[in-house]
XYZ file of C-alpha atoms in Angstrom:
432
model
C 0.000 0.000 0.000
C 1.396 3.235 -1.402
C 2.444 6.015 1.624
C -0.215 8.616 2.252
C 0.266 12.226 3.110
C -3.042 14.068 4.435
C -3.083 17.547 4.646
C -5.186 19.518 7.210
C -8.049 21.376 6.685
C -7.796 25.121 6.340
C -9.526 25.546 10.246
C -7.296 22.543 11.513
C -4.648 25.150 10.365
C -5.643 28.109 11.903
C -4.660 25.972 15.475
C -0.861 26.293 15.355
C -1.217 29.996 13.976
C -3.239 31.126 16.755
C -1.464 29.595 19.372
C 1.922 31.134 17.597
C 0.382 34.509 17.264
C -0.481 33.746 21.005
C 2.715 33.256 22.403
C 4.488 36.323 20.607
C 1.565 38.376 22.109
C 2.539 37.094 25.769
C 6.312 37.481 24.912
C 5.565 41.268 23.865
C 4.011 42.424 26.945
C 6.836 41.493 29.147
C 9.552 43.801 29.665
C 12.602 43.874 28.022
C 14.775 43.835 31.436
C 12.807 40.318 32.167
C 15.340 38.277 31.033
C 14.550 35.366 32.976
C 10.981 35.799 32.644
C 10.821 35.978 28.950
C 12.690 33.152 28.773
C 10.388 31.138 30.501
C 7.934 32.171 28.898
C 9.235 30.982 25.368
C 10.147 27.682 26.990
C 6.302 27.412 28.226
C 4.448 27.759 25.001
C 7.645 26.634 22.848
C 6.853 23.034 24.734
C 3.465 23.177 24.087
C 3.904 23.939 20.452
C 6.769 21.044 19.551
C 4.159 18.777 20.907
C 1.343 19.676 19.097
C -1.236 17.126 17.960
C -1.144 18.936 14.330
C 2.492 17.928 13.857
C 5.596 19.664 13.475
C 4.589 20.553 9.686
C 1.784 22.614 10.896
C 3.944 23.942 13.357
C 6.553 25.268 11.061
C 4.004 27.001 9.188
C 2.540 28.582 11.551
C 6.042 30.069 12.736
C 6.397 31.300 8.945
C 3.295 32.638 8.469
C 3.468 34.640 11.409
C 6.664 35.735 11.176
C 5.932 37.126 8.107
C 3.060 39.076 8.675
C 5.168 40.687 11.296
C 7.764 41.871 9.054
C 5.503 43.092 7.442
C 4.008 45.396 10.037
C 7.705 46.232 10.501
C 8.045 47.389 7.273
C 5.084 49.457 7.229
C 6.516 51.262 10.591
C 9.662 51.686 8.762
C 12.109 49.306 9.061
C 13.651 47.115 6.018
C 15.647 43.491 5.810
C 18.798 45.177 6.770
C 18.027 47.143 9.899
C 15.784 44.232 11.404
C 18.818 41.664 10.513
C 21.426 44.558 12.134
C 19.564 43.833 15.634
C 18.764 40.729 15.070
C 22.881 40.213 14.878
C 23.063 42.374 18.059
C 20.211 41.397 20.308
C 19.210 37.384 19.243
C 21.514 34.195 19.041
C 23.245 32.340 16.412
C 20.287 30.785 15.584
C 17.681 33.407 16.004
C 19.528 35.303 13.792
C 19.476 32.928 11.213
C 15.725 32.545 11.992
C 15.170 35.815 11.023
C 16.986 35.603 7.856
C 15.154 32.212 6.757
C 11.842 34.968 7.548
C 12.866 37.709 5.651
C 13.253 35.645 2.660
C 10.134 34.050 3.048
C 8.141 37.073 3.033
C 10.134 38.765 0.137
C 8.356 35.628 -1.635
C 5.222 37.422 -1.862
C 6.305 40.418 -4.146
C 6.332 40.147 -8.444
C 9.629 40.437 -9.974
C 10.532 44.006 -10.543
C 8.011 45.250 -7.651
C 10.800 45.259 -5.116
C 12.691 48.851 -4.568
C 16.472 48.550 -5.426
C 17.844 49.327 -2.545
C 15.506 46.412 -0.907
C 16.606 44.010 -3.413
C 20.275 44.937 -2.896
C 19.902 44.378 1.132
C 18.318 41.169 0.122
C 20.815 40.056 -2.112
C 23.594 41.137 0.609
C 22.180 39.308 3.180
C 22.260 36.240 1.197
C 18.516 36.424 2.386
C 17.293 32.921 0.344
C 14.416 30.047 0.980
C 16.631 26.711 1.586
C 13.801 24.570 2.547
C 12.246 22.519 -0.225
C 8.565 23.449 1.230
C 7.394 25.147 4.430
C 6.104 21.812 5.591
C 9.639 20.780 6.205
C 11.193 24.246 7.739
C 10.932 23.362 11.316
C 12.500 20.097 11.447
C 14.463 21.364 8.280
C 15.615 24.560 10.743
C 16.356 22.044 13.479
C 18.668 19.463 11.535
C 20.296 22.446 10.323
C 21.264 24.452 14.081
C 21.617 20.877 15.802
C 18.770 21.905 17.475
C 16.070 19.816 19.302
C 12.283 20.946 17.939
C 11.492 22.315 21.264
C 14.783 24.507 20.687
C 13.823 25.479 17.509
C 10.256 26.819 18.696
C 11.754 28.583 21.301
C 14.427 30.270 19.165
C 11.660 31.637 17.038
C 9.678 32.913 19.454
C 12.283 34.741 20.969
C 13.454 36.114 17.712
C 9.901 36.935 16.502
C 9.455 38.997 20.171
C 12.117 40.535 18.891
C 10.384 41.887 15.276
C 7.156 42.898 16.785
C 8.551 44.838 19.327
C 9.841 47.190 16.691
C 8.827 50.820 16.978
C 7.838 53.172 14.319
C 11.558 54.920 13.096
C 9.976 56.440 9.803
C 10.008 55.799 6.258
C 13.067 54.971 4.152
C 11.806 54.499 0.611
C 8.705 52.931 -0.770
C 7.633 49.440 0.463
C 8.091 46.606 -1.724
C 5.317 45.784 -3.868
C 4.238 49.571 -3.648
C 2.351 50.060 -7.096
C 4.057 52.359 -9.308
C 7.675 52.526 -8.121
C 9.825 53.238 -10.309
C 13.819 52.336 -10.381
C 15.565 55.504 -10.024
C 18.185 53.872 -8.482
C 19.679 52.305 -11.580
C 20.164 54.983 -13.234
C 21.197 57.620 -10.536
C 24.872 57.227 -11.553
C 26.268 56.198 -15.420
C 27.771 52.511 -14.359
C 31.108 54.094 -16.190
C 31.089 57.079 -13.571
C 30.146 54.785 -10.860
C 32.669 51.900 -12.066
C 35.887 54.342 -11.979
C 35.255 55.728 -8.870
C 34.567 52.468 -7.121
C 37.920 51.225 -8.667
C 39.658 54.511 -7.364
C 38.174 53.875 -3.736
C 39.510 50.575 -3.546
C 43.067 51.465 -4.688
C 42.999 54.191 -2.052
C 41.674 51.172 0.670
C 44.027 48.435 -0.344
C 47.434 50.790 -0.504
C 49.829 51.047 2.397
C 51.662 53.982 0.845
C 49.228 57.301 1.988
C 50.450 59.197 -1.196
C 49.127 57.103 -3.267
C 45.417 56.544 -1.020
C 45.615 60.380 -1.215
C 45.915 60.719 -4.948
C 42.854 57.567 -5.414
C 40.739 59.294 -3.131
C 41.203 62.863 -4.886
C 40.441 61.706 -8.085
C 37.369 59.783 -6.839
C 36.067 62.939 -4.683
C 36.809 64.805 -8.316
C 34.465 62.314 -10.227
C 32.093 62.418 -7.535
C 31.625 66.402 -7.571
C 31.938 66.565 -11.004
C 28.791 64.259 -11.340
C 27.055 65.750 -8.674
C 27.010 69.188 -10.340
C 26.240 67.376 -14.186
C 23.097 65.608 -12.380
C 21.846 68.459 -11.161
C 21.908 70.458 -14.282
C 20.453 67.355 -16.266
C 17.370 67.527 -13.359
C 17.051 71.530 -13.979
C 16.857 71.294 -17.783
C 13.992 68.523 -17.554
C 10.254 68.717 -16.741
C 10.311 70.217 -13.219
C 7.275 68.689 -12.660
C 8.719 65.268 -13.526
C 11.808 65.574 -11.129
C 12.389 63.826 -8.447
C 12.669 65.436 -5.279
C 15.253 63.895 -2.094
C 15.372 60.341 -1.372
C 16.145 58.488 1.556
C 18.285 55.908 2.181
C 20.166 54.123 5.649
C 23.527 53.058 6.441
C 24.759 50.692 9.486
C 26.588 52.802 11.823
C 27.978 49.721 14.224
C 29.804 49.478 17.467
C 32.825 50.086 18.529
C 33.257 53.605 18.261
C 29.592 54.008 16.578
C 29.317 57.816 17.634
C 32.426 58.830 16.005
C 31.427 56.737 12.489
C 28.409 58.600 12.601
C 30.354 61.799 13.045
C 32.314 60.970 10.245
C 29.035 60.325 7.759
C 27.799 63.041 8.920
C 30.833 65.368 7.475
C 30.792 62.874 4.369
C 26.839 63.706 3.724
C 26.600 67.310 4.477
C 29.953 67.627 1.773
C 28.106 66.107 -0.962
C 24.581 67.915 -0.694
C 23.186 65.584 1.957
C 22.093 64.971 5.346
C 22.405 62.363 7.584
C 20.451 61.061 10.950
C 21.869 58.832 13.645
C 19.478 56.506 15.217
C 21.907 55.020 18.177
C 19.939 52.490 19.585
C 18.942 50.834 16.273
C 22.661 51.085 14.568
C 21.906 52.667 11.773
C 22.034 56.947 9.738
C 19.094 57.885 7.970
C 20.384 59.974 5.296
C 18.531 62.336 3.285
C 19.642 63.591 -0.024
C 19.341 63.598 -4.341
C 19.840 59.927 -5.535
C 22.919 60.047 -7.022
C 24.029 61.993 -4.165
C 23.113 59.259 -1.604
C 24.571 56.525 -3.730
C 28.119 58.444 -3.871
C 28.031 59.449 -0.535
C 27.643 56.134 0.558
C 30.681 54.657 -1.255
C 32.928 57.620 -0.185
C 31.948 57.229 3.771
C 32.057 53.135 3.032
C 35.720 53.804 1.743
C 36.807 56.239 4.022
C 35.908 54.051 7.275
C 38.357 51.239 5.650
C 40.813 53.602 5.304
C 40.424 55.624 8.927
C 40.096 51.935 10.513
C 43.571 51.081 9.068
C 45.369 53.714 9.837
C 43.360 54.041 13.435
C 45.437 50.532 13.985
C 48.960 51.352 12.955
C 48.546 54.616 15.096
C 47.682 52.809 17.789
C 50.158 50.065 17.409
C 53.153 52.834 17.519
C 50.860 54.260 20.328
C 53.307 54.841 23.580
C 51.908 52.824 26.618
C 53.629 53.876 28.889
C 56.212 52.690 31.384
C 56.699 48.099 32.326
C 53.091 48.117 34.686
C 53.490 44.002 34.884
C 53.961 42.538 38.544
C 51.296 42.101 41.707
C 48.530 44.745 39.979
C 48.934 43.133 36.540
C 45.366 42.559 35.895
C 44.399 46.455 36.647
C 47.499 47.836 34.789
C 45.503 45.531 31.660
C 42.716 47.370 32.583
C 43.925 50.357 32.726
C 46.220 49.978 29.084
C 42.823 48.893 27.236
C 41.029 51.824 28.403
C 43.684 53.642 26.749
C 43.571 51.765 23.899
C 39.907 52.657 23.554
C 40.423 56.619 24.384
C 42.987 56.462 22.090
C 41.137 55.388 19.536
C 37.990 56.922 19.849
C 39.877 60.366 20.070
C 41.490 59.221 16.535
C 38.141 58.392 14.762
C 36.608 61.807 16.319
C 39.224 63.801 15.439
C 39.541 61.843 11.747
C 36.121 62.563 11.028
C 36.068 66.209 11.841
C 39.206 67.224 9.927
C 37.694 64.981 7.234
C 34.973 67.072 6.936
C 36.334 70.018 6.479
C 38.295 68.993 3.740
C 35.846 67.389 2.119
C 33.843 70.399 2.156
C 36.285 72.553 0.743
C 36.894 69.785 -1.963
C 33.653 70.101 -2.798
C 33.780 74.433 -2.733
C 37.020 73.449 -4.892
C 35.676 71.444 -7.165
C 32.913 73.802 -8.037
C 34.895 77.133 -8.513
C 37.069 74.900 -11.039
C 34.088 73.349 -12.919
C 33.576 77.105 -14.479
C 29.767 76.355 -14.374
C 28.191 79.061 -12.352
C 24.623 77.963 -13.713
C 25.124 75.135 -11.361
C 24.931 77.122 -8.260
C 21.928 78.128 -7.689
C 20.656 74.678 -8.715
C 23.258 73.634 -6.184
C 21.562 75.850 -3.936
C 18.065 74.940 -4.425
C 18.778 71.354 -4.235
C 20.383 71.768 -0.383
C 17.057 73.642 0.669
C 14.813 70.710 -0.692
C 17.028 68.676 1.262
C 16.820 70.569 4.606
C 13.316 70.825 4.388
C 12.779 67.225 3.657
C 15.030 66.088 6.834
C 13.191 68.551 8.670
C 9.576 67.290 7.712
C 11.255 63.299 8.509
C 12.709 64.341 11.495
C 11.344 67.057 13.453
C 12.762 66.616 17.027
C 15.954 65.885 16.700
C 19.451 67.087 18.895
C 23.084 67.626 18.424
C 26.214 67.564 20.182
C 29.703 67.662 20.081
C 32.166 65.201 20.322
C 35.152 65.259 22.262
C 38.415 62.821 22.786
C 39.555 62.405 25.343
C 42.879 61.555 24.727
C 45.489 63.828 23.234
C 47.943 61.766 21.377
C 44.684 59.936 19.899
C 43.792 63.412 18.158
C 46.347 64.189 16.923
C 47.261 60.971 15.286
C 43.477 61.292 13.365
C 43.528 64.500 12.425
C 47.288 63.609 10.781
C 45.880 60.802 9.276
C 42.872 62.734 7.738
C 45.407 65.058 6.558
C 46.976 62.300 5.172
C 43.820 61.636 3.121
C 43.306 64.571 1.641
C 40.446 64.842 -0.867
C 40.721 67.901 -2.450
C 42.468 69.322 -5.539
C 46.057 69.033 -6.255
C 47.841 72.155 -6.603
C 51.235 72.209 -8.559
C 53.645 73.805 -5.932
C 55.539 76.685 -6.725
């Protein structure tokens, strides 16, 4: 007799997915300093679900189906693959983590071909965000062989991750939704792939070179194509239908740990040098920046290139960094102690002071650049374009504060703002 598979009945269903839906519910309202208590919690229904008279199939769709309505929400209150998978890498475990990537994948199932925005497809592609398991009948046990994981585990895991997703707040939009009738790519064609190919290939001359003349002259040229296309896009968008132009996008980097306020700092001078502006959202990793398309793109390779390069040198500095006189002997653990705090101040000071020197140079690259292109129609375009940006980060973020960053240790300052001298963007002048 020939192996039957039954299938349950659409209300038979609906059993696992309400006691799923159940469970994140209870694992929301707890707060997040309950450690012990959410965790027994999980354990609790995550027992009663691996035993469930509906079967582990049922069980593993249920998990899906949930967890992808809940992205969804998520991306409706803002949030895309990337920033949920940033604090997912932060906040879950190995395999929650992973859980969350097997649900992002599964929900980017639902969208059409060519429905997706770029920059979502892009995260999804860089996440290496793909479906593994043959059918969702098979994820959970699929999940489990895969982690080493018993099924009671592998319920938990999810539930913990998915508490995780629907406790996400609102942060704003970044970009249409995918699906979203009616988007259109601008992406692809913010920057000509020739423009965007040499200056990528400049960048990562500049990043792979040990010699800093020769980063400096890499990184030159590529601030040169970068302004130079900058000012050509924005007489292209003048001369067209002005009521066919598009007006400032929005688009978010990771800014991660260690040292996160002082990257931020530093994409901060990057953005505001090339026409944009740009956010930080501490507590979620990331810069919302706000700015012209093929502004944003540009920006993002120069601050992705220059963090190489100010991480590099932020090493050898601190390598040649004095530590001061032999502290080994009876207090040898605090005189560790004491050298890695050091070690950090050092090298927080470098990045802070890197990223402020940076930015003034880049800014008067960009005031250099200008002057030389012998365009003056470009300025007030320029101009205008800077206002719509303002006013667009304004009407995204209306309470927002400032502040200044400080090192706190001397030798660490110096060393970054000689190393962003170093790495000099602007225009070569002969000498003499």
């Amino acid at each position: 007799m020939g192996k039957r598979r039954d299938r349950e009945r659409p209300e038979e269903a609906a059993g696992p997915r309400l006691a799923v839906e159940a469970a994140v519910r209870r694992l929301r309202a707890l707060p997040a300093d309950a450690v012990g208590a959410i965790e027994d919690a999980a354990d609790a229904d995550a027992s009663v679900l691996a035993a469930a008279p509906a079967g582990p199939a049922a069980v593993g769709r249920a998990l899906l189906a949930t967890a992808e309505a809940e992205l969804r929400r998520a991306w409706e209150r803002g949030w895309q693959p990337a920033d949920v998978v940033r604090l997912a890498r932060r906040d879950a475990t190995g395999p929650g983590l992973r859980f969350v990537l097997a649900a992002v994948a599964a929900e980017a199932r639902r969208y059409a071909p060519g429905t997706l925005p770029p920059r979502w497809a892009g995260q999804l592609r860089d996440l290496d965000a793909a479906v593994w398991w043959p059918d969702d009948d098979a994820f959970l046990d699929g999940f489990a062989r895969r982690e080493r994981l018993s099924r009671f585990e592998t319920v938990a895991t999810a539930l913990l991750a998915l508490r995780l997703v629907v406790r996400l707040p609102h942060v704003g939009t970044a970009g249409p939704l995918p699906g979203a009738a009616g988007h259109t790519d601008v992406r692809a064609a913010a920057v000509e792939p020739k423009t965007l190919a040499r200056i990528r290939a400049l960048l990562a001359k500049a990043e792979s070179t040990d010699f800093p003349d020769e980063a400096e002259a890499f990184s030159a040229k590529a601030q040169e194509l970068m302004a130079r296309h900058s000012l050509d896009d924005a007489l292209l968008a003048a001369a067209a239908d002005a009521s066919a132009a598009e007006g400032p996008g929005v688009c978010r980097l990771g800014v991660e740990g260690p040292y996160e306020s002082a990257k931020a700092l530093l994409l901060s001078a990057v953005a505001e040098a090339n026409h944009c502006h740009a956010v930080w959202s501490g507590e979620y990793g990331f810069s919302t920046v706000v700015g012209f398309e093929a502004d944003l793109e540009l920006v993002e390779l120069m601050y992705t290139s220059l963090l190489v390069q100010a991480d590099a040198a932020m090493i050898r500095a601190a390598d040649a960094h004095h530590r001061g006189p032999d502290e080994r002997g009876p207090n040898e653990r605090g005189a560790r102690a004491r050298s890695g705090r050091r070690t950090r101040d050092f090298r927080e000071s470098f990045l802070i002071a890197y990223a402020a020197r940076i930015g003034d140079r880049l800014s008067a690259a960009a005031r250099d650049a200008t002057e030389h292109a012998a365009r003056p129609e470009a300025l007030p375009v320029l101009a205008a374009r800077d206002v719509a940006v303002g006013e667009t980060a304004g009407r995204l973020f209306p309470e927002t504060t400032s502040h200044r960053l400080r090192g706190r240790d001397a030798e660490g300052w110096a060393r970054g703002t000689e190393a962003a001298d170093a790495a000099r963007l602007g225009r070569r002048r002969p000498a003499g």
